[in-house]
Amino acid sequence: MLGHNRRMSGAECLAEMFKGYGVTHVFHVPAVLRKTFAVMETLTDIKRLHVHGEKAAAYMADGYARASHKPGICMAQVIGALNLAAGLRDAWLAHSPVIAMTGGRDPKTKFRKVYQEIDDVPAFEPVTKLNATIDDVARFPDMLRQAFRVATSGTPGPVHLQFRGNEGQVDADEAELDPLCEPQFARVPPFRPRPDDASVLNALTHLQDSVRPVIVAGGGVLASDASGELVAVAEALQVPVATSLNGKGAIPGNHPLSVGVVGSYSRESANRVVGNADLVCFVGSETGGMTTHFWAVPKIGTPVIQIDIDPEAIGRNYPLVAGVNGDAKVTLAQMLRAADRAGAGKRKAWVAQVQEICRDWRAKYAPMLASEAVPIRPERMCADLSRIMPEDAIVVVDTGHAGMWMGGMYDLTSPQQSYMRSAGHLGWAFPAGLGAKCACPDRPVVTFTGDAGLWYHIAEIETAARWGISAVTVVNNNASGNQSKRGFDRVYGGTQTAQARELWTFRKVNFARVAEEMGAVGLRVDKPGELAPAIQQALAANRPVIVDVVTDIDALAPLAVS
Ligand SMILES: Cc1ncc(C[n+]2csc(CCOP(=O)(O)OP(=O)(O)O)c2C)c(N)n1
C-alpha cells in the first residue's frame, strides 16, 4: 500500500515495528505470539519479561507507560485474556496508554468448544479506546499503527488487539508487508491542539476578575507535560493550585501556592481552599467523583472554568463560565502571554488566607508527621519519604489507605519528581512500580503500598529479582486491610465482635524475609528512627528491595472535609 512492501512474517513485521516505535520492554505470560518473541531476540534488544500473572503484566505495562509517556505493551494467550483485561481497568481509569495483545479465536474452530476458548473481545470493550481483531497477517502494519495512534492521542488510554489463534499463531503467516512506523505516536502527546484565542481570553478574563480563585490541576497537566506552564500561570496571576490525586506532582508540595490534593483522598487544606474559592479553574481534570469529593468540593453552582483536550469532558459535571478545548501546555502558555500580572495584587489577601489554611494543616498534623510511636504511624512514613526522596524520584502509590495517606500527607519537593497512583485497584502499585523502573532505569523508583496491596502480586518479587529491576517497595505492614475497619465498625453498630476482625485482618508476615527468599533484598523496620536510613540503604542497593515497615493497625487516615 505504501510502496515499501517486503515479503516477511507477521512476527518479523511486529518485531520491526516495536523497534521502530522505541519499545524497550514487553510484559507477558506465555505463550502468545511465540514466533514474534523469537524474532524479537534476533532483530531487537527488547526485553521480554515473563511474569507471574497477566494482571501484573498489564499493571507493569501501565506503570511503564505512565512513567515514560510511551505505550506499555502487555500480552496473554487466549486463556489469560480476561486476566489481562482486568488489568487494563486501572489504565482505563487513569488514561494510561497501554497496548494489550492477546491470542484469540480461529474462524476455523469457533463455537466448537475448543479447549480454553471463549469470546474474549466483549470483555475488553469497557476498558479500551480501540478493541480490534486481526485475522489476516496483511493487517499487522496498519492495525499496529492504529493501536499506537489511538493509545496516545486525545485523552490517552488502553487499546486491545486480538490476534487469530489461541496463541496468536497468525504471526507465523507471511505476506508482502511494510513495517512503517509513525514516531509521532510513540509518545504522549502526539498533537498539541491549539484552542481558539477567544475562548482562552474569556477564561483568562474570568480568572483575572476573581479575587478568590483556585486552579485544580489534573492528570491531563502531566500527560501534556505542562507543569512548568501551570506553575508560571499560577505565579503570574497569584492563583493557588490544588491537584487531583492523578495530577499530584503537577506542582511541588513545597511551592508557596500549592495547597495539596483536593477531593476524597485529599488534604484538608486543599478542600478548604477549593470550598472557599469564588472561581475554580480545572485544567486536564475530568471533574470526577474522587477529585470533587462527589461534587461537594467545589459545590455545584461555584463559577467554574474547564480546560481540556477532550471536548466531551468540558462542562460534564459543573456548569461553566468558560470552557477551553485544547492541549494544557499550549493553553496555559497562551494564558501566560496575555496575563495581567499587575492585576494580581487584588488576590493578596486571598493568598495570605490560603497560606494560613496550609499552615493550620501542617500545625494540626505536625505531631503525627513526627511521631515516634511504636508501632510506626503511617503519617511518619509519609513525612520521612517527603524529606528523603531523591530529586528525580518516581513515587508510585497504591489505592485505599495508601492513596489516602500519601495523597494527603506526602509532598513532592522538586519539579523533577513524579508521582503515580492507582486509580482504584488495590495491588496495582507494586507491579506498576516495577514497570516504571523498567521505563526509567536511571531514576529512583519508590513504591508505597499496604500489605493487602502487596499480597496481590507478591510473586512478582521473583520477577524483579530475575530481571534485576531495582525498584524500592515500602510496605505499610499492619497485617490487615485496616481501611476497611471503619466500615465494619459501622455495620456492627459501633463495636465489632472479635470474630469480625476475620473480615479484614491477616497473619503477621515478615515481608523482608519473603523478599530475601525470592532473591530480592529485604529490610525490616520496627522503629520510626530506622525508616529513613533503611530507605536510603534500599536506594543505594541497586537491587529490588522490599522495606517492610511494621505499623499501627489502629491508625486510620483522616476523612475528607467538605
Ligand atoms: C481490586 C480491589 N478490591 C478491593 C478494594 C477495596 N479496598 C480498598 S483498600 C482495601 C484494604 C487495603 O489494605 P492495605 O493495602 O493493607 O492497606 P491498609 O488499609 O491496611 O492501610 C480494600 C480491600 C480495592 N480498592 N480494589
XYZ file of N, CA and C in Angstrom, residues 365-371 376-386 405 409-410 448 476 531 551-552 555-558:
90
model
N -1.208 18.470 61.936
C -0.669 17.117 61.735
C 0.802 16.974 62.122
N 1.444 18.090 62.540
C 2.884 18.032 62.858
C 3.217 16.915 63.857
N 2.444 16.761 64.939
C 2.817 15.707 65.896
C 2.774 14.305 65.257
N 1.807 14.056 64.391
C 1.717 12.728 63.767
C 2.801 12.545 62.705
N 3.116 13.640 61.987
C 4.145 13.551 60.948
C 5.513 13.269 61.568
N 5.687 13.676 62.838
C 6.984 13.468 63.507
C 6.886 12.364 64.564
N 5.807 11.613 64.550
C 5.523 10.674 65.645
C 6.648 9.652 65.861
N 4.836 1.954 64.212
C 5.035 3.204 63.485
C 3.708 3.733 62.934
N 3.567 5.064 62.928
C 2.401 5.718 62.313
C 2.658 5.938 60.821
N 1.661 5.698 59.960
C 1.844 5.939 58.520
C 2.166 7.400 58.196
N 1.630 8.345 59.023
C 1.940 9.766 58.778
C 3.446 9.992 58.823
N 4.109 9.317 59.772
C 5.564 9.454 59.906
C 6.263 8.895 58.659
N 5.730 7.800 58.117
C 6.307 7.250 56.884
C 6.245 8.284 55.757
N 5.071 8.935 55.646
C 4.893 9.929 54.568
C 5.856 11.097 54.755
N 5.995 11.560 55.999
C 6.875 12.708 56.255
C 8.325 12.346 55.941
N 8.746 11.153 56.351
C 10.139 10.757 56.081
C 10.374 10.606 54.580
N 9.395 10.047 53.883
C 9.547 9.905 52.419
C 9.658 11.288 51.768
N 8.824 12.250 52.199
C 8.896 13.605 51.630
C 10.296 14.184 51.830
N -3.185 8.083 52.675
C -2.024 8.568 53.443
C -1.114 9.418 52.561
N -0.636 13.282 52.814
C 0.474 13.620 53.725
C 1.834 13.723 53.043
N 1.965 13.192 51.834
C 3.274 13.198 51.171
C 3.408 14.461 50.321
N 4.875 2.850 47.409
C 4.261 2.798 48.748
C 3.001 1.953 48.629
N 3.524 -0.616 54.105
C 2.858 -0.188 55.340
C 2.176 -1.444 55.896
N 13.520 4.140 59.776
C 12.860 4.150 58.468
C 13.687 4.858 57.389
N 3.596 -1.326 61.170
C 2.822 -0.116 61.508
C 1.603 -0.440 62.373
N 0.958 0.631 62.787
C -0.107 0.569 63.780
C -1.447 0.190 63.137
N -4.212 2.859 63.181
C -4.029 4.166 62.522
C -4.994 4.273 61.348
N -5.885 5.263 61.416
C -6.846 5.468 60.327
C -6.631 6.847 59.718
N -6.619 6.889 58.406
C -6.367 8.164 57.716
C -7.554 9.105 57.904
N -7.271 10.432 58.029
C -8.379 11.384 58.187
C -9.306 11.368 56.983
